[in-house]
mmCIF file of C-alpha atoms in Angstrom:
data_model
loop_
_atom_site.group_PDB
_atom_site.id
_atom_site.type_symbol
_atom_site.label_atom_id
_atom_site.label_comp_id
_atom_site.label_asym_id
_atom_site.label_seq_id
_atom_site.Cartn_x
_atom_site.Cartn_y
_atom_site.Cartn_z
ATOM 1 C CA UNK A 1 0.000 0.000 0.000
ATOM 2 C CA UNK A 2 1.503 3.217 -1.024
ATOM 3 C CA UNK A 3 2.456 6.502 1.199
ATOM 4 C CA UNK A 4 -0.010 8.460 -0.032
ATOM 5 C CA UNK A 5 -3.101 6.001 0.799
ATOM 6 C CA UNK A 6 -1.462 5.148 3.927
ATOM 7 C CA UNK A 7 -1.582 9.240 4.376
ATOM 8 C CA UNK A 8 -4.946 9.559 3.774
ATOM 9 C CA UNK A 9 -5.842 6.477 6.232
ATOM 10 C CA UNK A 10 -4.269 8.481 8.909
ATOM 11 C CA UNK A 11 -6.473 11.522 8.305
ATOM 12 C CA UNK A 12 -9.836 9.840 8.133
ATOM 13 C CA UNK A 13 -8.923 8.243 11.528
ATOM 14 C CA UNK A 14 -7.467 11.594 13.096
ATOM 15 C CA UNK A 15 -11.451 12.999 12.177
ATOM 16 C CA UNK A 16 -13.315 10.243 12.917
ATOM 17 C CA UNK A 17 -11.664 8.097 15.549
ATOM 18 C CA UNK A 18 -14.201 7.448 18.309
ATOM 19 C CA UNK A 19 -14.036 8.375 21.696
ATOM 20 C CA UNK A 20 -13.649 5.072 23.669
ATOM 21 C CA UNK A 21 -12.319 4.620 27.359
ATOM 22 C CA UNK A 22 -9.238 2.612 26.718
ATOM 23 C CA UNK A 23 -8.200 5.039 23.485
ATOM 24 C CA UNK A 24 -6.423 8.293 24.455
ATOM 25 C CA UNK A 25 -7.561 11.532 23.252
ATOM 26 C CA UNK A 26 -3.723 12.301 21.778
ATOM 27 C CA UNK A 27 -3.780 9.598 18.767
ATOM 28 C CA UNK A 28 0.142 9.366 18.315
ATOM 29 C CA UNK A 29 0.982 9.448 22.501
ATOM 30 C CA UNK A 30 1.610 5.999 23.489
ATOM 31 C CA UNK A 31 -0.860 3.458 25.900
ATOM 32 C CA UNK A 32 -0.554 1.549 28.696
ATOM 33 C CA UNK A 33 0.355 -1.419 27.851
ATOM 34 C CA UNK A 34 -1.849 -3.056 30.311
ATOM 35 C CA UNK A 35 -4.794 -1.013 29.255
ATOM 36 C CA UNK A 36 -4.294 -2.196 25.743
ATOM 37 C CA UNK A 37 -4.274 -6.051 26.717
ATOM 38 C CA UNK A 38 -7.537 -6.052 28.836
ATOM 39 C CA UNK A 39 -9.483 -3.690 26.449
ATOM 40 C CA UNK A 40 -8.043 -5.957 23.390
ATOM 41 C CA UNK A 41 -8.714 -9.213 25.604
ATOM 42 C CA UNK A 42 -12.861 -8.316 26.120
ATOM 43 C CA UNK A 43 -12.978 -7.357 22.625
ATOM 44 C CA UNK A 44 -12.763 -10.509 21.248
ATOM 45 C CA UNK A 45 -15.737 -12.086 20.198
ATOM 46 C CA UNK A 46 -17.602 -8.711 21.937
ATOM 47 C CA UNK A 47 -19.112 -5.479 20.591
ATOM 48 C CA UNK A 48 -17.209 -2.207 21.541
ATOM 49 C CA UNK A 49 -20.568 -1.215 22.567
ATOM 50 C CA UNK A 50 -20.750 -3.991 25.098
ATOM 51 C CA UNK A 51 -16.966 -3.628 26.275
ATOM 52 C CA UNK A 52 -17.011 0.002 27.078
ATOM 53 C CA UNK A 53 -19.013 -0.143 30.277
ATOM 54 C CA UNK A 54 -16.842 -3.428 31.134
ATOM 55 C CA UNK A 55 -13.760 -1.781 31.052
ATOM 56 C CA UNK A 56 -14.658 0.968 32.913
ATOM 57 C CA UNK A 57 -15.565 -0.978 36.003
ATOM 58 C CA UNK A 58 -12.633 -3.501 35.584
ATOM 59 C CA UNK A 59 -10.143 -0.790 35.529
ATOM 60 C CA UNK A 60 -11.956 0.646 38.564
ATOM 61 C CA UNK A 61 -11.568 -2.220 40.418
ATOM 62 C CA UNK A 62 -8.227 -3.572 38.778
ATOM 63 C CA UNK A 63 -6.151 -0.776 37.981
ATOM 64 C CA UNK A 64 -3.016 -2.221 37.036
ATOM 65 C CA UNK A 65 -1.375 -5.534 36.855
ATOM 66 C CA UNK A 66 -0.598 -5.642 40.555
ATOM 67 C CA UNK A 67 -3.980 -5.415 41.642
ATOM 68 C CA UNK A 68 -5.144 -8.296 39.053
ATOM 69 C CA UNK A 69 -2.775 -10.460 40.108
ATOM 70 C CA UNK A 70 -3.908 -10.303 44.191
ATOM 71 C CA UNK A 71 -7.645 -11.071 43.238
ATOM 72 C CA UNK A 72 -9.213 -14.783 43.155
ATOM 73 C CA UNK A 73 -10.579 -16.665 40.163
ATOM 74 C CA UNK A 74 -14.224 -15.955 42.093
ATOM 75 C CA UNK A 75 -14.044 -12.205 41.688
ATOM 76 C CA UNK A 76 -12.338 -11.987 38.364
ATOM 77 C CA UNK A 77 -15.249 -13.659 37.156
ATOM 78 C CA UNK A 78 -17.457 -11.512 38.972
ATOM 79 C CA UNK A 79 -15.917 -8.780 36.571
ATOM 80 C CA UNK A 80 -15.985 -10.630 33.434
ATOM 81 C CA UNK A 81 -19.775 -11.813 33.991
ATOM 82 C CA UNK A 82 -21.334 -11.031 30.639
ATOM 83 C CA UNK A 83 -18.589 -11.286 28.530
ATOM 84 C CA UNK A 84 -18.729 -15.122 28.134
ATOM 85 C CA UNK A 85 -15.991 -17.366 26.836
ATOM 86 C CA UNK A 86 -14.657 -17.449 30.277
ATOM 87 C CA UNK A 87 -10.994 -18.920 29.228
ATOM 88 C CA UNK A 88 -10.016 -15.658 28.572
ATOM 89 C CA UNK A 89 -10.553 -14.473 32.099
ATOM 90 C CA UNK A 90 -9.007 -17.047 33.579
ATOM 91 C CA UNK A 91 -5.724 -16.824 31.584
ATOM 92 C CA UNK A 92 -5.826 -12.903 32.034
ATOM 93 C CA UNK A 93 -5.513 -13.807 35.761
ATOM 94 C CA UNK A 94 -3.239 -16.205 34.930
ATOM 95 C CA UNK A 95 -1.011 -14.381 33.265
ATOM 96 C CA UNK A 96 -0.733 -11.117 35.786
ATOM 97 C CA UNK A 97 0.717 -13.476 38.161
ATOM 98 C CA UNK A 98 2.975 -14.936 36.138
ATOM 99 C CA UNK A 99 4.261 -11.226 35.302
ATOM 100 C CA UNK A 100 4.309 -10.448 39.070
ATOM 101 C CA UNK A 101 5.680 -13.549 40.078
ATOM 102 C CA UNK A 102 8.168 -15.015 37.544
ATOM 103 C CA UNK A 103 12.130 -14.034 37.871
ATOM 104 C CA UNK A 104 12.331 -13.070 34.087
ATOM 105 C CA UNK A 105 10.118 -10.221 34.258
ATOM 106 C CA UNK A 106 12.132 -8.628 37.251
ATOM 107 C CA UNK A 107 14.092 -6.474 35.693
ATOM 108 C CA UNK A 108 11.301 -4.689 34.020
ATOM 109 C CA UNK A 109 9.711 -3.700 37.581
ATOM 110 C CA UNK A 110 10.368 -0.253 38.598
ATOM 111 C CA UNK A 111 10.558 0.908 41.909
ATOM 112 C CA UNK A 112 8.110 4.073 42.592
ATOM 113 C CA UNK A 113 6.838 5.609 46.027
ATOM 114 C CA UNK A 114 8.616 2.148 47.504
ATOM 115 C CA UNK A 115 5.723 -0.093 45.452
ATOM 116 C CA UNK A 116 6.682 -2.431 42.979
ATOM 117 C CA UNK A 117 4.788 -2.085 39.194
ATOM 118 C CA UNK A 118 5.227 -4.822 37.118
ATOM 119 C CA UNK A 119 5.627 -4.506 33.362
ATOM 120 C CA UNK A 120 4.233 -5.980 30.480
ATOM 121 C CA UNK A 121 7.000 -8.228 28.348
ATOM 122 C CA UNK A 122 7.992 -5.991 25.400
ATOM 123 C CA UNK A 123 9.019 -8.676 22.781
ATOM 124 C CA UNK A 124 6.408 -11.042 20.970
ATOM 125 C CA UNK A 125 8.040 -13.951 22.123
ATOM 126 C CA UNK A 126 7.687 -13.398 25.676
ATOM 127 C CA UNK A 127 3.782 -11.985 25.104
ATOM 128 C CA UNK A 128 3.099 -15.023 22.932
ATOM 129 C CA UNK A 129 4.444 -17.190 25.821
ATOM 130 C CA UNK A 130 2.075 -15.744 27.965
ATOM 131 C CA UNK A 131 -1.573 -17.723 28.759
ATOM 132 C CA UNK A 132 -4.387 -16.310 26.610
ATOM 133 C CA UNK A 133 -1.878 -13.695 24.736
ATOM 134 C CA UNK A 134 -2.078 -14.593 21.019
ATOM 135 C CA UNK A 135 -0.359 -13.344 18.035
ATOM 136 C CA UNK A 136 -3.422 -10.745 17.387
ATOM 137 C CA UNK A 137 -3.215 -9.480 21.325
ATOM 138 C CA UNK A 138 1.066 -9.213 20.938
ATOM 139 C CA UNK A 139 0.822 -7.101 18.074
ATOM 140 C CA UNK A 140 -1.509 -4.907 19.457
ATOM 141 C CA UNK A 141 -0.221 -4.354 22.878
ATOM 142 C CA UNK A 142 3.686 -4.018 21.110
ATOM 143 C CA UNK A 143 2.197 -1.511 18.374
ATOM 144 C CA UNK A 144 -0.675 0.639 20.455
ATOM 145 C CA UNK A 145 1.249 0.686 23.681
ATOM 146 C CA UNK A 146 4.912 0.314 22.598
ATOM 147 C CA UNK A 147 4.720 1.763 19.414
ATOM 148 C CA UNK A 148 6.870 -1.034 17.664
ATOM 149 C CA UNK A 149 6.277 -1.725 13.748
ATOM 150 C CA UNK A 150 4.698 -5.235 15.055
ATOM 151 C CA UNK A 151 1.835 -6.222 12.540
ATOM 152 C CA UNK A 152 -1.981 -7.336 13.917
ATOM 153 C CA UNK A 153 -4.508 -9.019 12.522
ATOM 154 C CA UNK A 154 -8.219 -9.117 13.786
ATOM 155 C CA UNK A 155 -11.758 -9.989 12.087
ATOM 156 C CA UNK A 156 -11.988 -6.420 10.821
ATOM 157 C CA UNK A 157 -8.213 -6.565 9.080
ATOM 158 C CA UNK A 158 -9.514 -9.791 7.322
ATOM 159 C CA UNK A 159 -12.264 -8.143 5.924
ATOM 160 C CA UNK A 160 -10.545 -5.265 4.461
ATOM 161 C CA UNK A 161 -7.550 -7.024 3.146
ATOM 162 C CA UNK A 162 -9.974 -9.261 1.651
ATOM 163 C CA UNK A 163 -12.015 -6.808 -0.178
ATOM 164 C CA UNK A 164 -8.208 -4.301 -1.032
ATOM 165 C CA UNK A 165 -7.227 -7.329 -2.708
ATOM 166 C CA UNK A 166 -10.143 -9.289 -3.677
ATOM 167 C CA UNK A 167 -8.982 -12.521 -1.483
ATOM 168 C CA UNK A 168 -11.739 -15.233 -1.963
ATOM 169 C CA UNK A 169 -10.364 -17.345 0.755
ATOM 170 C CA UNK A 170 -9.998 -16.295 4.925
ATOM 171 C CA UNK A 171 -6.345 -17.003 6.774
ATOM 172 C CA UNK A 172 -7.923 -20.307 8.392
ATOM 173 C CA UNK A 173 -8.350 -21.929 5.067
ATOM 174 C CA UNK A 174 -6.101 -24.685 4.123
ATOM 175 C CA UNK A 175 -4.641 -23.641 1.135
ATOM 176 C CA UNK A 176 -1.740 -22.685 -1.223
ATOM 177 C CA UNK A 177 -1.459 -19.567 -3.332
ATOM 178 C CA UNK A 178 2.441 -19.204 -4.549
ATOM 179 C CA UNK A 179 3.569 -22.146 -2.038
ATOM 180 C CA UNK A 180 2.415 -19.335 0.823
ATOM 181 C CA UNK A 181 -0.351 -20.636 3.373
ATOM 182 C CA UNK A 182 -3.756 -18.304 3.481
ATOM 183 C CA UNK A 183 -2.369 -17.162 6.759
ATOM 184 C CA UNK A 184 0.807 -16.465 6.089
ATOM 185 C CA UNK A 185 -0.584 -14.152 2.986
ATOM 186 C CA UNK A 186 -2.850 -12.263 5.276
ATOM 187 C CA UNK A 187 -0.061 -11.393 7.793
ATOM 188 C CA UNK A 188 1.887 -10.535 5.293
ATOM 189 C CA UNK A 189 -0.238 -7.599 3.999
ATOM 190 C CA UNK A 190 -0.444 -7.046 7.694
ATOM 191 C CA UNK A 191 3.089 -6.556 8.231
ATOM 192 C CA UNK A 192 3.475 -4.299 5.223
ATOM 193 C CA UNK A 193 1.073 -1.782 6.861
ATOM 194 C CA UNK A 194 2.851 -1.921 10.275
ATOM 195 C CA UNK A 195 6.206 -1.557 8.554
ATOM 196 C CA UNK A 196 6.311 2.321 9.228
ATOM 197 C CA UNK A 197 7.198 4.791 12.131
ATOM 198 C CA UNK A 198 3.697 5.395 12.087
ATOM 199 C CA UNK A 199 2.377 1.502 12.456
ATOM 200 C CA UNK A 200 0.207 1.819 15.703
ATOM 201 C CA UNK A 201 -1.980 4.319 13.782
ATOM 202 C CA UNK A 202 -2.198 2.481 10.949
ATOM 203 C CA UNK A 203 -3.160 -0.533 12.855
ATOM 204 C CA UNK A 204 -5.825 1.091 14.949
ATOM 205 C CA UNK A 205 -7.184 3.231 11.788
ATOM 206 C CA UNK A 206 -7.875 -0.445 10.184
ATOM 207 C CA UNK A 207 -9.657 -1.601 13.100
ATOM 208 C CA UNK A 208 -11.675 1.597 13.495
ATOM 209 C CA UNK A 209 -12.207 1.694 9.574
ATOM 210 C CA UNK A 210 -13.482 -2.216 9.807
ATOM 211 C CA UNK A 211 -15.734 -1.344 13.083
ATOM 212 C CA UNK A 212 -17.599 1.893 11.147
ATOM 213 C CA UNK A 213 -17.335 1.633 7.286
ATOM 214 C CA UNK A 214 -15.520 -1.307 5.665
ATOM 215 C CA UNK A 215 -18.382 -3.394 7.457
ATOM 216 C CA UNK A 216 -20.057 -6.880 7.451
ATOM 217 C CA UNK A 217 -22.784 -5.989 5.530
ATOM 218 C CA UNK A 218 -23.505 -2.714 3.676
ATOM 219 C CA UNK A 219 -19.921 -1.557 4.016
ATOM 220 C CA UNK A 220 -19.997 2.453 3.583
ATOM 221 C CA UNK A 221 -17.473 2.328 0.306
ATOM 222 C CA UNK A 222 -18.547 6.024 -0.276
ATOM 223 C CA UNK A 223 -16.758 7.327 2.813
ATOM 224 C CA UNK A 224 -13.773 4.693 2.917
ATOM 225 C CA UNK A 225 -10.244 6.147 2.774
ATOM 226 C CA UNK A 226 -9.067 3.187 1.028
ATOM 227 C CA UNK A 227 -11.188 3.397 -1.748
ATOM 228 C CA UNK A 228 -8.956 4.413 -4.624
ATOM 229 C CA UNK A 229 -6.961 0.855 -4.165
ATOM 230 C CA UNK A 230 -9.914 -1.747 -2.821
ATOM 231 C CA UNK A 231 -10.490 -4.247 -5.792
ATOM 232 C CA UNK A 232 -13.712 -5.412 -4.855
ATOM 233 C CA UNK A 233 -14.864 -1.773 -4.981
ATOM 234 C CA UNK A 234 -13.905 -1.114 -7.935
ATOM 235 C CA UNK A 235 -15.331 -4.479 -9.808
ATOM 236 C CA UNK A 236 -18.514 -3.677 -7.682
ATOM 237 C CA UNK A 237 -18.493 -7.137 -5.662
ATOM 238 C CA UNK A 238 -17.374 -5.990 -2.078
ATOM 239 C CA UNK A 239 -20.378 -8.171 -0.956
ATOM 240 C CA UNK A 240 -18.898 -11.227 -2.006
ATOM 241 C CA UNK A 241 -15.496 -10.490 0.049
ATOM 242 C CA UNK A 242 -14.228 -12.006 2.433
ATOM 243 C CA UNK A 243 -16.031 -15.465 1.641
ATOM 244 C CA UNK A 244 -18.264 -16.604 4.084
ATOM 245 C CA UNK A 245 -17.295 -18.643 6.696
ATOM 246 C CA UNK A 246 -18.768 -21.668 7.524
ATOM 247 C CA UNK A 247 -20.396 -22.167 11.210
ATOM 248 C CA UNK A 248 -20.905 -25.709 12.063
ATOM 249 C CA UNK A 249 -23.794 -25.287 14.714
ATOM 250 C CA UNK A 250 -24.705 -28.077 17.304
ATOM 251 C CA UNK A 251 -27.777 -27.722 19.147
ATOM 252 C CA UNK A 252 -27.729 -28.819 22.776
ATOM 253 C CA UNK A 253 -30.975 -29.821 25.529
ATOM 254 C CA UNK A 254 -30.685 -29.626 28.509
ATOM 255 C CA UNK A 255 -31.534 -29.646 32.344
ATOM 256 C CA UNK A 256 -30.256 -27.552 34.994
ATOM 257 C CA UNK A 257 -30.482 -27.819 38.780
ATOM 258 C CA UNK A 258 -31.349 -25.373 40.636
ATOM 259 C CA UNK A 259 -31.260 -26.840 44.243
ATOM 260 C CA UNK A 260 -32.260 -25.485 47.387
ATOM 261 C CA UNK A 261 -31.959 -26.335 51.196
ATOM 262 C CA UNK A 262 -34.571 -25.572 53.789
ATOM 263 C CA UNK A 263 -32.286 -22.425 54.702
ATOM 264 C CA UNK A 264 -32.423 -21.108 51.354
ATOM 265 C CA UNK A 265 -28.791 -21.764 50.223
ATOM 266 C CA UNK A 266 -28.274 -23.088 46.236
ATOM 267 C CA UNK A 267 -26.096 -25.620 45.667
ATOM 268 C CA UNK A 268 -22.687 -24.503 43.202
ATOM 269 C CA UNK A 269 -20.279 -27.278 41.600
ATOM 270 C CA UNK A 270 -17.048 -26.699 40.392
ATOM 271 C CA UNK A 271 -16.328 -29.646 37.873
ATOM 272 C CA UNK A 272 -17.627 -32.503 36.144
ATOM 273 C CA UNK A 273 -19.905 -30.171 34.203
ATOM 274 C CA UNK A 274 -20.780 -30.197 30.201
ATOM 275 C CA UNK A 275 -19.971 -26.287 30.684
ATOM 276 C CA UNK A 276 -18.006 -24.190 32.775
ATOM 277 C CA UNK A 277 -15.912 -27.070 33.508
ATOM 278 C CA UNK A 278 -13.464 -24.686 35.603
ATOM 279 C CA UNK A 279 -15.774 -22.689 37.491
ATOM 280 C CA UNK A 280 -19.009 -22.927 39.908
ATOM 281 C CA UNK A 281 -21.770 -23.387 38.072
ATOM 282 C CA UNK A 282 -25.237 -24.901 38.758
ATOM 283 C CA UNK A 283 -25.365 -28.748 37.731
ATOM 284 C CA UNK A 284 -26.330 -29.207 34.866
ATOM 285 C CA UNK A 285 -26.583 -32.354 31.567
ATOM 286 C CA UNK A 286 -27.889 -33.121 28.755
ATOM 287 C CA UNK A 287 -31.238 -34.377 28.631
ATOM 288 C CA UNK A 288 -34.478 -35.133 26.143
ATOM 289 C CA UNK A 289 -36.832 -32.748 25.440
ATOM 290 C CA UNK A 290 -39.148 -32.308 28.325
ATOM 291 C CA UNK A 291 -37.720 -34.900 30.675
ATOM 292 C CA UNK A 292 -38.334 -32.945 33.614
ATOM 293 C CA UNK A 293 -40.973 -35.070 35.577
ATOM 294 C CA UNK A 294 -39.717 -36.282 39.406
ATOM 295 C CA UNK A 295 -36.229 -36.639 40.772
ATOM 296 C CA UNK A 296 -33.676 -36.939 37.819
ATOM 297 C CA UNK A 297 -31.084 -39.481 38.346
ATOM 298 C CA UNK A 298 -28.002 -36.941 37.780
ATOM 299 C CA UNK A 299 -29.293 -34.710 40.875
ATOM 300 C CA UNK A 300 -28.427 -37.822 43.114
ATOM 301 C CA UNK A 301 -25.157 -37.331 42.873
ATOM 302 C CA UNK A 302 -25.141 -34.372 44.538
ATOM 303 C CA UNK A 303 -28.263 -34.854 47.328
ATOM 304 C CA UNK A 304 -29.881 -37.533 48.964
ATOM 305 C CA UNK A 305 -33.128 -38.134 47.313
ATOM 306 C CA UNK A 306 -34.843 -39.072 50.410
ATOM 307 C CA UNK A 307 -34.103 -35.195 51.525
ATOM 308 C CA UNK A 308 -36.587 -34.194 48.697
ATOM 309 C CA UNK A 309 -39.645 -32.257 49.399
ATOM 310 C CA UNK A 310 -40.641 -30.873 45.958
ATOM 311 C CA UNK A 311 -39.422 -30.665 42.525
ATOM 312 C CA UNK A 312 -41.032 -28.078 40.261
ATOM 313 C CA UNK A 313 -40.109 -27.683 36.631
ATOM 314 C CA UNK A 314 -39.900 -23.470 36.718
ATOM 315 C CA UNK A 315 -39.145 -22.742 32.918
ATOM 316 C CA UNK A 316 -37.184 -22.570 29.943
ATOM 317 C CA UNK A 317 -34.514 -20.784 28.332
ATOM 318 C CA UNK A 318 -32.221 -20.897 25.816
ATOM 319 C CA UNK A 319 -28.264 -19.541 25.292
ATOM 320 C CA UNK A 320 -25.816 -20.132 22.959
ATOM 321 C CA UNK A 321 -21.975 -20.778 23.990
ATOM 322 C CA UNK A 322 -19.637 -21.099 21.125
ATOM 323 C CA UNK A 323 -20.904 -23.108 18.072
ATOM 324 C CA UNK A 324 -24.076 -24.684 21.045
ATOM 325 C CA UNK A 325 -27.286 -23.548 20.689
ATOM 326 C CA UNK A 326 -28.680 -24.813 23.632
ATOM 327 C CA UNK A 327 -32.363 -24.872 25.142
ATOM 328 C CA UNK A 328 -32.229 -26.030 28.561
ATOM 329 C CA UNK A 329 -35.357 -26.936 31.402
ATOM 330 C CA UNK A 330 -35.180 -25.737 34.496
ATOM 331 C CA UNK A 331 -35.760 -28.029 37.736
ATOM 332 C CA UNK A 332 -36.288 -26.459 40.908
ATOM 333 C CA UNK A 333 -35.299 -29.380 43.397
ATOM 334 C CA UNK A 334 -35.980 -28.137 47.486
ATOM 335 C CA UNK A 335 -34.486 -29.872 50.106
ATOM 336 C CA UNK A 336 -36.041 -30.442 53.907
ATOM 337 C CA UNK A 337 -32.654 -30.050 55.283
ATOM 338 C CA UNK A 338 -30.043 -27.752 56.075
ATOM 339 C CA UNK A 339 -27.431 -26.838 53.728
ATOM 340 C CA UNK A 340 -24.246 -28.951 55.454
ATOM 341 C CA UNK A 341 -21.476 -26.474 56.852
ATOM 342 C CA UNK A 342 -19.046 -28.925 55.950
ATOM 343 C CA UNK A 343 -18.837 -30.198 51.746
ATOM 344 C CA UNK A 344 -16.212 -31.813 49.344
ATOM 345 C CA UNK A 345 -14.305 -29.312 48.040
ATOM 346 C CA UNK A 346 -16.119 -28.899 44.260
ATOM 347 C CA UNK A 347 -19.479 -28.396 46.432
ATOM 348 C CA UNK A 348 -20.413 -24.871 47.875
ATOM 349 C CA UNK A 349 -23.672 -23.847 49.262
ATOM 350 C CA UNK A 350 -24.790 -20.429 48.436
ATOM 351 C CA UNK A 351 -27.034 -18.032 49.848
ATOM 352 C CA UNK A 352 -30.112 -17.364 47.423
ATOM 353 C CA UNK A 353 -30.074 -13.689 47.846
ATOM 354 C CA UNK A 354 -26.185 -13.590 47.197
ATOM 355 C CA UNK A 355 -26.560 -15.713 44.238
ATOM 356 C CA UNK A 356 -26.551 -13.727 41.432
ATOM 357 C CA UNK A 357 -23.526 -11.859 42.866
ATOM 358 C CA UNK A 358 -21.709 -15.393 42.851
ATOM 359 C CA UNK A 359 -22.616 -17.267 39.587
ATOM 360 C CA UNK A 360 -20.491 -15.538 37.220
ATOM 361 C CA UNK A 361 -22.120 -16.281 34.020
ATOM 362 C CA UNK A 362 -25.779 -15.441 32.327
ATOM 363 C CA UNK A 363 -26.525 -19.275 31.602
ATOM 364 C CA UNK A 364 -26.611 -19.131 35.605
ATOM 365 C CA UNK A 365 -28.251 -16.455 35.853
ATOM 366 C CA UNK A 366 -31.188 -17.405 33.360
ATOM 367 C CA UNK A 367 -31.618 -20.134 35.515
ATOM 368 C CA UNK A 368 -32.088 -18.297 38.732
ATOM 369 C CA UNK A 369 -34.380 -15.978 37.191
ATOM 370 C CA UNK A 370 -36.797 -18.445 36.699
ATOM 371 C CA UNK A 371 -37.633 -19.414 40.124
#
């Protein structure tokens, strides 16, 4: 791509870059680097619309590595509740430990008012090595906050470089064109935007120009910088670029449990669990369609069905996580007993009116919301 498109990139982003709580009103000053990784981080597979409000309160509460790194699993997914695709939570918290534990990053802690701050790794190999930090999230905390000519490449770069250069496959397709992999073809456009003093702006100006015109459907060609060199523009076929990409959906039934003792505590497993394997959740399985009637079999494993005093099918919802599409029944299962003050370690009993506070996740919280 020549200077003087690259030029004009730049100056459609300088007048129409949006105002957003993790980007800083100077365009060219650089950002914290931590900043940059947890705004990145929730916007993957999330709206900026969604993340704004989300990044506002985890800054609030987390305000620098440090201060990530001293919280539990429990309350970082307090935080993240919403967001879904939990992984990425827990190797965020994962990885500000590492960084304020590990000997290698020592050297970049500084010492200020008598506190240590610990640094984010400024190399892609040591980001990369880093739980949850991908080649997409290196780039752009090395470009945004370091200001390094380090290349990135997100949904909304895909798009554009396929429509500049009319590319009717996507990186993840396993193919050849010149002995070069689709990925390797992407990145490399990638890398010849980011090869320039000025490669954090061009980087973020492609992610803004993806977000607002160069989009999904009815992109804004009219208004697009990049207009004078986009291919599909000018043989009229941007709709057809990039190809779409094929979803392979699996639809999911199930039950959930939503038990209660006779002092009003619901019971929370951590384990053994279709989802949210790593991570209280309310028990739940796979089940036919309206197989709800009595005591099922899977709930014994938790309670003694002889405890039982009711079970009441409360309702139905349904929620999607990942490729599942997922309809699930609701059993409300209420116990004549006590919750025990003493479980197995994957158990917890948990007040009902703290509940929503504890389940971290909205398939939890549909469930709850029926009773």
């Amino acid at each position: 791509m020549d200077n003087a498109i690259l030029k004009r990139l730049r100056e459609w982003f300088k007048k129409n870059a949006a105002e957003l709580p993790w980007r800083l009103a100077d365009l060219d000053a650089p950002r914290d680097a931590y900043a940059v990784w947890i705004s990145e981080t929730m916007l993957q597979q999330t709206q900026v619309s969604t993340v704004r409000d989300y990044f506002v309160r985890w800054m609030k509460r987390f305000p620098d590595i440090k201060a990530l790194a001293a919280a539990t699993e429990e309350e970082v997914f307090k935080y993240w509740q919403g967001l879904g695709y939990y992984s990425r939570a827990r190797n965020i918290l994962k990885t500000a430990k590492i960084i304020c534990q590990t000997e290698m990053y020592g050297s970049r802690r500084q010492r200020l008012q008598d506190d240590l701050v610990a640094r984010m790794p400024q190399t892609r190999k040591e980001l990369e090595a880093l739980p949850g930090i991908g080649a997409y999230t290196a780039g752009a905390i090395l470009s945004l906050a370091y200001h390094q000519r380090e290349a990135i490449l997100d949904g909304n770069l895909v798009r554009i470089f396929s429509r500049l250069y009319a590319l009717d496959f996507l990186p993840t397709d396993k193919i050849k064109r010149d002995g070069k992999s689709a990925s390797e073809i992407y990145w490399n456009y990638a890398r010849e935007i980011a090869d320039s003093p000025k490669a954090y702006m061009h980087n973020e100006a492609l992610m803004e120009l993806g977000r607002t015109v160069c989009k999904i459907k009815n992109p804004d060609c009219e208004k697009c910088p990049l207009q004078g060199a986009c291919k599909a523009f000018a043989e009229k076929c941007t709709a057809n670029f990039p190809p779409a990409k094929k979803h392979i959906q699996k639809d999911w039934h199930g039950t959930v449990l939503v038990i209660e003792s006779a002092d009003h505590k619901i019971l929370a497993v951590h384990g053994g669990q279709k989802f949210f394997k790593n991570q209280f959740t309310l028990p739940h399985f796979e089940s036919p369609r309206h197989a709800t009637a009595g005591l099922p079999a899977q709930a014994e494993a938790y309670i003694d069905a002889d405890l039982v005093t009711s079970v009441q099918h409360v309702g139905n919802f349904k929620h999607n996580i990942t490729v599942h599409k997922m309809d699930c029944d609701v059993l409300h299962i209420c116990l004549k007993t006590k919750a025990p003050q003493h479980s197995a370690p994957e158990l917890r009993w948990v007040k009902r009116s703290e509940a929503s506070d504890f389940f971290a996740n909205s398939f939890c919280l549909k469930s709850l919301a029926l009773l």
